[in-house]
Amino acid sequence: MYIDVVPNRNSRPAVLLREAWREGKKVRRRTVANLTDWPEEKVEALRRVLKGETVVASKEAFRIERSLAHGHVEAVLGTIHKIGLDTVIASKRGRERDLVIAMLVERLLHPSSKLATARLMHTTTLAEELGVGDADENDLYRAMDWLLSRQEMIEGKLAAKHLAEGACVLYDVTSSYYEGRTCPLALFGHDRDGEKGKPIIVYGVLTDQQGLPVAVSVYPGNTGDPTTVPDQVETLKGRFGLARLVLVGDRGMLTNTRVETLKSHPGIGWISALRSRAIRNLVEGGALQLSLFDQTDLAEIASDDYPRERLIACFNPLLAEERKRKRQELLAATEGELERIARQVARRTRTPLDKAEIGKKVGSVLKRFKVGKHFKVVIGEGVFSFARNEASIRREEALDGIYVIRTSEPQETLSPEDAVRTYKNLAHVERAFRSLKGLDLLIRPIWHRTEEHVKAHIFLCLLAYYVEWHMRRALAPLLFDDEELPEKRKTRHAVRPAKASFSALRKKATGTTPDGLPVQSFSTLLAELATRCRHRVRIDTDPAQPSFLRVTELTPLQARAFGLLRL
């Protein structure tokens, strides 16, 4: 018997099961069955049986021994190699470098403790790719010690790569809460995480003008932001060898005292902003005329209080409206709580509240809403009354929407507009802090017991963000991120609120890219890449044959992501 395919002129070919035999010199044929309606794979299976081949079901022919998520590992490892971070960490491959890179990758894929990291590496192809399948948490801690010993060298390489002479360097400080009591760095201080009753650890990050991280310094939890500035000056001038640079910090960082310190270092310029009290002094002293903003939203002014500095005054009406709205809400909330206290005091006629107890309650309310300066309060034994300080409110309202940038840079090298744009680039560092503390890298809570391991952990997270920064830039067309923003920042209006590009608005409105792919967040895109698996397969019909590896075919979205990453 055999299968014969007979062409038909006006319809699809007929597939026939036939038998043939010879009668003398003639060959006779007879159709046994018409297989035209059979699926092609079923016809092919019958053809192979008729040829004498052994046919088994696919589930019996092959056995998948193990499947490991691979695509996200492939993307992150490929990016690390492409941007050269592996050679920055160590020029030659070694076990310590492989373990550090494994921890970097896991920080992006599954941020967790070192014990969990040592186990999670085996749920993906990461351990196989780097040859660290035998590593446990103790090996990871030893690799962290090795990394910390190389931190200055690694930061020096990154600075040489991303910071040129005369570069603008962004600097900001944040803190993260600590779980435990053993680390000497963990002290009570200005907590930015809102975790009451827990000690914190302070760390400051240096980045280039685009927010690409270069270095990190770790301090005890009771360290004030401005006191960290001299260390950064030493890092930039001493370790990195930059003779000329411009340090950009916020108004709480580069205070008058710190600016005076910077003036003693030749070659270091600065860009910062004035606090509201300093702006009020400029207005009351006549250096800043509010009528300027009737014609323009940006004006350069001068003041004897700031010799050899330029001051650029800006007015943003939308910011003014927002500040006014927020102030009114805080005033209303404060009044509501103070009225509650007043009623409570009035009710206590038999056992009146004493002055200290009333003051404690009132102080708690004023501290919570932070508008105590706008209220006049009278506290006595069993007596409490309050009223708004309208003069104080009007005085503050007059400055709504106004901010003043201060810089040492001459106009020949930095225009007023560029000075404002450069200061606003501090948002890049805030983005880094959100990524470090948020769902991406989970730098907090910090559990490590020793000072060295805490510093190594924070440095490791910074290097992981360095990788994420490059991946986000490359993958921007697939993400909700505005891929046109880096270029628009250079030319957009210095004062007016930024507007999203048309492409970004379109992605958010439709949820799809121009080529029809679903728009992703960074985490969901990594999860999508993780569905590309590496399978270990064995031929069941021949146990003597070795197993082999097969990788899942790329989906259109995965292919686009790998194309953007140029892997």
Coordinates of C-alpha atoms in Angstrom, one line a residue:
M1 CA 0.0 0.0 0.0
Y2 CA 1.0 3.6 -0.6
I3 CA -0.3 7.1 -0.5
D4 CA -0.9 8.8 -3.8
V5 CA -1.6 12.5 -4.3
V6 CA -3.7 13.1 -7.5
P7 CA -3.8 16.7 -8.8
N8 CA -7.2 18.2 -9.5
R9 CA -7.6 21.1 -11.9
N10 CA -10.2 23.2 -10.0
S11 CA -9.8 21.9 -6.4
R12 CA -7.2 20.8 -4.0
P13 CA -5.3 17.5 -4.7
A14 CA -6.9 14.2 -3.8
V15 CA -5.0 12.2 -1.2
L16 CA -5.7 8.5 -1.8
L17 CA -4.6 5.3 0.0
R18 CA -4.0 2.7 -2.7
E19 CA -2.7 -0.8 -3.2
A20 CA -0.9 -2.1 -6.2
W21 CA -0.1 -5.6 -7.6
R22 CA 1.3 -7.0 -10.8
E23 CA -0.6 -9.3 -13.2
G24 CA 1.9 -10.5 -15.8
K25 CA 3.4 -7.4 -17.3
K26 CA 0.7 -5.1 -16.0
V27 CA 0.5 -3.2 -12.7
R28 CA -3.0 -3.0 -11.3
R29 CA -4.1 -0.3 -8.7
R30 CA -7.0 -0.1 -6.4
T31 CA -8.1 2.8 -4.2
V32 CA -8.6 1.6 -0.7
A33 CA -9.6 4.9 0.9
N34 CA -9.9 8.6 0.2
L35 CA -7.7 10.5 2.8
T36 CA -8.3 14.0 1.3
D37 CA -10.0 15.2 4.5
W38 CA -7.3 14.0 6.8
P39 CA -5.0 16.5 8.5
E40 CA -1.6 16.7 6.9
E41 CA 0.3 15.4 10.0
K42 CA -2.0 12.4 10.1
V43 CA -1.4 11.6 6.5
E44 CA 2.4 11.9 7.0
A45 CA 2.2 9.5 10.0
L46 CA 0.4 6.9 7.9
R47 CA 3.0 7.4 5.1
R48 CA 5.8 6.6 7.5
V49 CA 4.0 3.5 8.8
L50 CA 3.6 2.2 5.3
K51 CA 7.3 2.7 4.8
G52 CA 8.0 0.5 7.8
E53 CA 9.2 3.3 10.1
T54 CA 8.4 3.2 13.8
V55 CA 6.0 6.0 14.8
V56 CA 5.4 7.0 18.4
A57 CA 3.5 9.9 19.9
S58 CA 5.6 13.1 20.5
K59 CA 5.0 12.8 24.2
E60 CA 6.4 9.4 24.2
A61 CA 9.3 10.2 21.8
F62 CA 10.7 13.1 23.8
R63 CA 10.9 13.8 27.5
I64 CA 11.5 17.4 28.8
E65 CA 13.7 16.8 31.9
R66 CA 13.7 20.5 33.0
S67 CA 12.7 23.9 31.9
L68 CA 14.3 27.1 33.2
A69 CA 13.3 30.7 32.6
H70 CA 16.0 32.1 30.3
G71 CA 15.0 35.2 28.3
H72 CA 15.3 37.8 31.1
V73 CA 18.6 36.4 32.2
E74 CA 19.8 36.5 28.6
A75 CA 18.7 40.2 28.3
V76 CA 20.3 41.4 31.5
L77 CA 23.5 39.5 31.1
G78 CA 23.8 40.6 27.5
T79 CA 23.3 44.2 28.5
I80 CA 26.0 43.9 31.2
H81 CA 28.5 42.6 28.6
K82 CA 27.4 45.1 26.0
I83 CA 27.9 48.2 28.3
G84 CA 31.2 46.7 29.6
L85 CA 30.2 46.6 33.3
D86 CA 31.7 43.1 33.7
T87 CA 35.2 44.4 32.7
V88 CA 34.7 47.5 34.8
I89 CA 34.2 45.2 37.9
A90 CA 37.2 43.1 37.0
S91 CA 39.2 43.0 33.7
K92 CA 39.4 39.2 33.8
R93 CA 36.7 36.7 34.5
G94 CA 36.9 34.9 37.9
R95 CA 34.6 33.3 40.5
E96 CA 34.2 36.5 42.5
R97 CA 33.3 38.5 39.4
D98 CA 30.8 35.9 38.3
L99 CA 29.1 35.9 41.8
V100 CA 28.9 39.7 41.8
I101 CA 27.3 39.7 38.4
A102 CA 24.9 37.0 39.5
M103 CA 23.8 39.1 42.4
L104 CA 23.4 42.1 40.1
V105 CA 21.2 40.2 37.8
E106 CA 19.1 38.7 40.6
R107 CA 18.7 42.2 42.0
L108 CA 16.9 43.2 38.8
L109 CA 15.0 39.9 38.5
H110 CA 14.1 38.8 42.0
P111 CA 15.4 41.3 44.6
S112 CA 15.8 39.4 47.9
S113 CA 18.1 38.4 50.7
K114 CA 21.4 36.7 49.9
L115 CA 20.1 33.3 51.1
A116 CA 17.1 33.6 48.7
T117 CA 19.4 34.9 45.9
A118 CA 21.6 31.8 46.2
R119 CA 18.5 29.6 45.8
L120 CA 16.6 31.7 43.2
M121 CA 19.6 31.5 40.8
H122 CA 18.7 27.9 40.2
T123 CA 15.1 28.7 39.1
T124 CA 16.5 30.4 36.0
T125 CA 19.5 29.8 33.7
L126 CA 21.6 32.3 35.6
A127 CA 23.6 29.8 37.7
E128 CA 24.3 27.7 34.6
E129 CA 25.2 30.7 32.5
L130 CA 27.8 32.0 35.0
G131 CA 28.9 28.6 36.3
V132 CA 28.0 29.3 39.9
G133 CA 25.6 26.5 40.6
D134 CA 27.5 25.4 43.6
A135 CA 27.5 28.8 45.4
D136 CA 25.7 29.3 48.7
E137 CA 25.0 32.5 50.7
N138 CA 28.4 32.4 52.3
D139 CA 30.0 32.5 48.9
L140 CA 27.9 35.5 48.1
Y141 CA 28.9 37.3 51.3
R142 CA 32.6 36.7 50.4
A143 CA 31.9 38.1 47.0
M144 CA 30.4 41.2 48.5
D145 CA 33.5 41.7 50.6
W146 CA 35.6 41.4 47.4
L147 CA 33.3 43.9 45.7
L148 CA 33.6 46.5 48.5
S149 CA 37.4 46.2 48.4
R150 CA 37.2 47.3 44.7
Q151 CA 34.6 50.0 45.1
E152 CA 36.9 52.9 44.7
M153 CA 38.6 51.4 41.6
I154 CA 35.2 50.6 40.0
E155 CA 33.9 54.1 40.7
G156 CA 37.0 55.6 39.3
K157 CA 36.5 53.6 36.0
L158 CA 32.9 54.7 35.8
A159 CA 33.9 58.4 36.4
A160 CA 36.5 58.2 33.7
K161 CA 33.9 56.8 31.4
H162 CA 31.1 59.2 32.1
L163 CA 32.5 62.4 33.7
A164 CA 34.7 64.7 31.6
E165 CA 36.5 67.9 32.6
G166 CA 33.9 70.6 33.2
A167 CA 31.1 68.2 33.5
C168 CA 27.9 68.9 35.6
V169 CA 27.7 66.3 38.4
L170 CA 24.3 65.7 40.1
Y171 CA 24.4 64.9 43.8
D172 CA 21.6 64.1 46.3
V173 CA 21.2 62.2 49.6
T174 CA 18.5 59.9 50.8
S175 CA 18.0 57.3 53.6
S176 CA 16.6 53.8 54.1
Y177 CA 15.3 52.2 57.2
Y178 CA 17.2 49.4 58.9
E179 CA 15.9 46.2 60.5
G180 CA 17.9 45.3 63.6
R181 CA 20.3 46.9 66.0
T182 CA 23.8 45.5 65.2
C183 CA 25.1 47.8 62.4
P184 CA 26.9 50.9 63.8
L185 CA 25.7 52.9 60.8
A186 CA 22.0 52.4 61.8
L187 CA 21.1 55.5 63.9
F188 CA 18.0 57.6 64.3
G189 CA 17.8 60.6 62.0
H190 CA 15.8 62.3 59.3
D191 CA 13.7 59.4 58.0
R192 CA 12.5 59.8 54.4
D193 CA 10.7 56.4 54.3
G194 CA 8.0 57.1 56.9
E195 CA 8.9 54.1 59.0
K196 CA 8.5 55.5 62.5
G197 CA 10.6 54.1 65.3
K198 CA 13.3 52.5 63.1
P199 CA 16.9 53.6 62.7
I200 CA 18.1 54.6 59.2
I201 CA 21.2 54.6 57.0
V202 CA 22.1 57.6 54.9
Y203 CA 23.6 57.4 51.5
G204 CA 24.4 59.9 48.8
V205 CA 24.6 59.3 45.0
L206 CA 26.7 61.0 42.4
T207 CA 25.5 60.8 38.8
D208 CA 26.3 62.4 35.5
Q209 CA 24.0 65.1 34.0
Q210 CA 21.7 62.4 32.6
G211 CA 21.3 60.6 35.9
L212 CA 23.7 57.7 35.2
P213 CA 25.1 56.7 38.6
V214 CA 28.8 56.9 39.1
A215 CA 29.5 56.6 42.9
V216 CA 27.7 56.2 46.2
S217 CA 28.8 57.1 49.7
V218 CA 27.2 55.6 52.9
Y219 CA 26.9 57.5 56.2
P220 CA 25.5 57.0 59.7
G221 CA 21.7 57.7 60.0
N222 CA 22.2 60.9 62.0
T223 CA 24.3 62.5 59.3
G224 CA 22.9 65.8 57.9
D225 CA 22.7 66.2 54.2
P226 CA 25.0 69.3 53.9
T227 CA 27.8 67.6 55.9
T228 CA 28.3 65.0 53.2
V229 CA 29.3 67.6 50.6
P230 CA 33.0 67.8 51.5
D231 CA 33.3 64.1 51.0
Q232 CA 32.0 64.5 47.5
V233 CA 34.4 67.3 46.7
E234 CA 37.2 65.0 47.8
T235 CA 35.9 62.2 45.7
L236 CA 35.5 64.3 42.6
K237 CA 38.8 66.2 42.8
G238 CA 41.0 63.7 44.6
R239 CA 39.9 60.2 43.5
F240 CA 38.5 61.1 40.1
G241 CA 41.1 63.7 39.3
L242 CA 38.6 66.3 37.9
A243 CA 40.2 69.7 37.9
R244 CA 37.0 71.5 36.6
L245 CA 33.4 70.5 37.4
V246 CA 30.0 71.9 38.3
L247 CA 28.3 70.3 41.4
V248 CA 24.5 70.4 41.2
G249 CA 22.6 70.0 44.5
D250 CA 19.3 71.0 46.0
R251 CA 18.7 74.0 48.4
G252 CA 18.9 71.7 51.4
M253 CA 22.3 70.3 50.3
L254 CA 24.2 73.3 49.0
T255 CA 23.6 75.7 51.9
N256 CA 25.4 79.0 52.3
T257 CA 27.9 77.3 54.5
R258 CA 28.6 74.6 51.9
V259 CA 28.8 77.1 49.1
E260 CA 31.5 79.0 51.0
T261 CA 33.4 75.7 51.4
L262 CA 33.1 75.1 47.6
K263 CA 34.6 78.6 47.0
S264 CA 37.8 77.5 48.6
H265 CA 38.2 74.8 46.0
P266 CA 39.4 76.2 42.7
G267 CA 37.8 74.7 39.6
I268 CA 34.6 73.7 41.4
G269 CA 31.4 75.5 40.4
W270 CA 27.9 74.9 41.7
I271 CA 24.2 75.2 40.8
S272 CA 21.7 75.2 43.6
A273 CA 18.6 77.1 44.7
L274 CA 17.6 79.6 47.4
R275 CA 15.4 78.7 50.4
S276 CA 12.1 80.6 50.8
R277 CA 13.4 82.8 53.6
A278 CA 16.3 83.9 51.3
I279 CA 13.9 84.7 48.5
R280 CA 11.8 86.8 50.9
N281 CA 14.9 88.7 51.9
L282 CA 15.6 89.4 48.2
V283 CA 12.0 90.7 47.8
E284 CA 12.1 92.8 50.9
G285 CA 15.5 94.2 50.1
G286 CA 14.4 95.2 46.6
A287 CA 16.8 92.9 44.7
L288 CA 13.8 90.9 43.4
Q289 CA 10.9 93.0 42.0
L290 CA 7.8 90.8 41.8
S291 CA 6.6 93.1 38.9
L292 CA 9.3 91.4 36.8
F293 CA 7.0 88.5 36.4
D294 CA 4.3 90.6 34.7
Q295 CA 6.3 90.4 31.5
T296 CA 8.4 87.3 31.8
D297 CA 8.7 84.1 33.8
L298 CA 12.5 84.1 34.0
A299 CA 14.8 87.0 34.9
E300 CA 18.4 87.2 36.0
I301 CA 19.0 89.4 39.0
A302 CA 22.0 90.4 41.2
S303 CA 22.3 90.9 45.0
D304 CA 25.2 92.1 47.2
D305 CA 24.3 89.2 49.5
Y306 CA 25.6 86.8 46.8
P307 CA 28.9 88.2 45.5
R308 CA 30.3 86.6 42.4
E309 CA 27.1 84.5 41.9
R310 CA 24.3 84.7 39.4
L311 CA 20.7 84.5 40.5
I312 CA 18.0 83.4 38.1
A313 CA 14.5 84.1 39.4
C314 CA 11.6 82.0 37.9
F315 CA 7.9 82.1 38.2
N316 CA 5.6 79.1 37.4
P317 CA 1.9 80.0 37.7
L318 CA 0.8 76.3 37.8
L319 CA 3.2 75.7 40.7
A320 CA 1.7 78.8 42.4
E321 CA -1.8 77.4 42.1
E322 CA -0.7 74.0 43.4
R323 CA 1.1 75.5 46.4
K324 CA -2.0 77.7 47.2
R325 CA -4.3 74.7 46.9
K326 CA -2.1 72.5 49.2
R327 CA -1.7 75.3 51.7
Q328 CA -5.5 75.8 52.0
E329 CA -6.0 72.1 52.5
L330 CA -3.4 72.0 55.2
L331 CA -4.9 75.1 56.9
A332 CA -8.3 73.5 56.8
A333 CA -7.1 70.2 58.2
T334 CA -5.2 72.0 61.0
E335 CA -8.2 74.1 61.9
G336 CA -10.4 71.0 62.1
E337 CA -8.0 69.4 64.6
L338 CA -7.5 72.5 66.6
E339 CA -11.3 73.0 66.8
R340 CA -11.6 69.4 68.2
I341 CA -9.0 70.3 70.9
A342 CA -10.9 73.5 71.7
R343 CA -14.2 71.6 72.2
Q344 CA -12.4 69.0 74.3
V345 CA -10.9 71.8 76.5
A346 CA -14.3 73.5 76.8
R347 CA -16.0 70.3 77.9
R348 CA -13.5 69.6 80.7
T349 CA -15.1 72.0 83.3
R350 CA -14.8 69.7 86.4
T351 CA -11.2 68.6 85.8
P352 CA -9.8 71.2 83.4
L353 CA -6.9 70.3 81.1
D354 CA -3.7 71.9 82.3
K355 CA -1.5 74.1 80.2
A356 CA 1.2 71.5 79.5
E357 CA -1.3 68.9 78.3
I358 CA -3.1 71.3 76.0
G359 CA 0.3 72.4 74.6
K360 CA 1.3 68.9 73.9
K361 CA -1.9 68.2 72.0
V362 CA -1.6 71.5 70.0
G363 CA 2.0 71.0 69.3
S364 CA 1.4 67.5 67.9
V365 CA -1.2 68.9 65.4
L366 CA 1.0 71.8 64.3
K367 CA 3.9 69.5 63.8
R368 CA 1.9 67.1 61.7
F369 CA 0.5 69.6 59.2
K370 CA 3.6 71.9 59.2
V371 CA 1.6 75.2 59.0
G372 CA 1.9 76.2 62.6
K373 CA 3.5 79.6 61.6
H374 CA 0.1 80.6 60.1
F375 CA -1.8 80.3 63.4
K376 CA -1.9 82.3 66.5
V377 CA -2.7 80.2 69.6
V378 CA -3.5 81.1 73.2
I379 CA -2.9 78.4 75.8
G380 CA -3.6 78.6 79.5
E381 CA -4.9 76.5 82.3
G382 CA -8.1 75.1 80.9
V383 CA -8.0 77.7 78.2
F384 CA -7.3 77.3 74.5
S385 CA -8.1 79.5 71.5
F386 CA -6.6 80.0 68.1
A387 CA -6.9 82.1 64.9
R388 CA -5.3 82.2 61.5
N389 CA -2.4 84.6 61.0
E390 CA -3.6 86.2 57.9
A391 CA -0.6 88.4 57.5
S392 CA 1.7 85.4 57.6
I393 CA -0.4 83.6 55.0
R394 CA -0.4 86.6 52.6
R395 CA 3.3 87.0 53.0
E396 CA 3.9 83.4 52.0
E397 CA 1.3 83.5 49.2
A398 CA 3.2 86.4 47.6
L399 CA 6.1 84.0 46.8
D400 CA 4.0 81.1 45.5
G401 CA 5.4 79.8 42.3
I402 CA 8.7 81.7 42.6
Y403 CA 12.0 80.0 42.9
V404 CA 15.6 81.3 42.5
I405 CA 18.5 79.4 41.0
R406 CA 22.0 80.3 42.2
T407 CA 25.1 79.5 40.3
S408 CA 28.8 80.4 40.1
E409 CA 29.0 79.7 36.4
P410 CA 29.4 82.8 34.0
Q411 CA 26.8 83.5 31.4
E412 CA 29.4 82.8 28.6
T413 CA 29.4 79.1 29.6
L414 CA 25.9 78.7 31.0
S415 CA 22.8 80.6 29.9
P416 CA 20.1 81.4 32.4
E417 CA 17.8 78.9 30.8
D418 CA 20.4 76.2 30.8
A419 CA 21.1 76.9 34.5
V420 CA 17.4 76.2 35.3
R421 CA 17.3 73.1 33.1
T422 CA 20.5 71.8 34.7
Y423 CA 19.1 72.3 38.2
K424 CA 15.9 70.5 37.2
N425 CA 18.0 67.5 36.2
L426 CA 18.2 66.6 39.9
A427 CA 14.9 64.8 39.1
H428 CA 17.2 62.1 37.5
V429 CA 18.7 61.4 41.0
E430 CA 15.2 61.2 42.4
R431 CA 14.3 58.7 39.7
A432 CA 17.3 56.6 40.8
F433 CA 16.1 56.7 44.4
R434 CA 12.6 55.7 43.4
S435 CA 14.0 52.7 41.5
L436 CA 16.4 51.8 44.3
K437 CA 13.7 51.9 47.0
G438 CA 10.7 50.8 44.9
L439 CA 9.7 47.5 43.4
D440 CA 12.7 47.4 40.9
L441 CA 15.6 46.9 43.3
L442 CA 14.2 46.9 46.9
I443 CA 17.3 48.3 48.6
R444 CA 15.2 48.5 51.8
P445 CA 14.7 47.2 54.3
I446 CA 18.4 46.7 55.1
W447 CA 19.1 43.6 57.2
H448 CA 22.9 43.2 57.0
R449 CA 24.6 43.0 60.4
T450 CA 28.0 44.6 59.6
E451 CA 29.0 48.0 58.3
E452 CA 30.9 46.5 55.5
H453 CA 28.1 44.4 54.2
V454 CA 25.7 47.3 54.4
K455 CA 28.0 49.4 52.2
A456 CA 28.5 46.5 49.8
H457 CA 24.8 45.9 49.6
I458 CA 24.1 49.6 48.7
F459 CA 26.9 49.6 46.2
L460 CA 25.6 46.4 44.6
C461 CA 22.2 48.0 44.3
L462 CA 23.7 51.1 42.6
L463 CA 25.5 48.9 40.0
A464 CA 22.2 47.1 39.4
Y465 CA 20.5 50.5 38.7
Y466 CA 23.4 51.3 36.4
V467 CA 22.3 48.3 34.3
E468 CA 18.6 49.2 34.6
W469 CA 19.3 52.8 33.4
H470 CA 20.9 51.4 30.2
M471 CA 18.1 48.9 29.6
R472 CA 15.4 51.5 30.1
R473 CA 17.0 53.8 27.6
A474 CA 17.3 51.0 25.0
L475 CA 13.8 49.6 25.7
A476 CA 12.0 52.9 25.9
P477 CA 9.9 52.3 22.7
L478 CA 8.3 49.3 24.4
L479 CA 7.9 51.0 27.8
F480 CA 5.5 53.7 29.0
D481 CA 8.6 55.9 29.2
D482 CA 8.8 58.9 26.9
E483 CA 11.7 58.0 24.5
E484 CA 11.8 61.6 23.2
L485 CA 12.4 63.1 26.7
P486 CA 16.2 63.0 26.9
E487 CA 16.5 65.1 23.8
K488 CA 13.6 67.4 24.7
R489 CA 15.1 68.2 28.1
K490 CA 17.9 70.1 26.3
T491 CA 15.6 72.5 24.5
R492 CA 12.3 72.6 26.2
H493 CA 11.1 75.8 28.0
A494 CA 13.1 76.2 31.2
V495 CA 10.2 77.2 33.5
R496 CA 7.0 75.9 32.1
P497 CA 5.8 72.4 33.1
A498 CA 7.1 69.7 30.9
K499 CA 4.7 68.1 28.4
A500 CA 4.8 64.5 27.3
S501 CA 5.6 63.9 23.6
F502 CA 2.8 62.8 21.2
S503 CA 4.4 59.3 21.0
A504 CA 4.2 58.9 24.8
L505 CA 0.6 60.2 25.0
R506 CA -0.3 57.8 22.2
K507 CA 1.3 54.8 24.0
K508 CA -0.6 55.6 27.2
A509 CA -3.9 56.2 25.4
T510 CA -3.8 53.0 23.3
G511 CA -1.7 50.7 25.4
T512 CA 0.2 49.7 22.2
T513 CA 3.3 50.7 20.3
P514 CA 3.1 52.0 16.7
D515 CA 3.8 48.4 15.5
G516 CA 1.0 47.0 17.5
L517 CA 2.9 45.5 20.5
P518 CA 1.5 45.9 24.0
V519 CA 3.3 48.7 26.0
Q520 CA 5.0 47.4 29.1
S521 CA 6.4 48.5 32.4
F522 CA 10.0 47.5 33.0
S523 CA 9.0 44.7 35.4
T524 CA 6.3 43.3 33.2
L525 CA 8.7 43.3 30.2
L526 CA 11.2 41.3 32.2
A527 CA 8.4 38.9 33.1
E528 CA 7.5 38.6 29.4
L529 CA 11.1 37.8 28.5
A530 CA 11.2 35.2 31.3
T531 CA 8.7 33.1 29.3
R532 CA 11.5 32.3 26.9
C533 CA 12.7 29.1 28.5
R534 CA 15.6 26.7 28.0
H535 CA 14.5 23.1 28.0
R536 CA 16.6 20.0 28.6
V537 CA 15.2 17.3 26.3
R538 CA 15.9 13.6 26.0
I539 CA 14.9 11.1 23.3
D540 CA 12.8 8.5 25.1
T541 CA 12.9 5.9 22.3
D542 CA 16.7 5.8 22.5
P543 CA 17.9 6.2 26.2
A544 CA 21.5 5.8 25.0
Q545 CA 21.3 9.2 23.3
P546 CA 22.5 12.2 25.4
S547 CA 20.0 14.9 26.3
F548 CA 20.1 18.2 24.4
L549 CA 19.0 21.8 25.0
R550 CA 16.2 23.7 23.1
V551 CA 15.2 27.3 23.7
T552 CA 11.7 28.6 23.2
E553 CA 11.2 30.5 19.9
L554 CA 11.0 34.3 20.3
T555 CA 7.6 36.0 20.4
P556 CA 7.3 39.2 18.4
L557 CA 7.5 41.2 21.6
Q558 CA 10.6 39.4 22.7
A559 CA 12.2 39.7 19.3
R560 CA 11.6 43.5 19.4
A561 CA 13.1 43.8 22.9
F562 CA 16.2 41.9 21.9
G563 CA 16.5 44.0 18.8
L564 CA 16.3 47.2 20.8
L565 CA 19.0 45.8 23.2
R566 CA 21.1 44.9 20.2
L567 CA 21.6 41.4 21.5

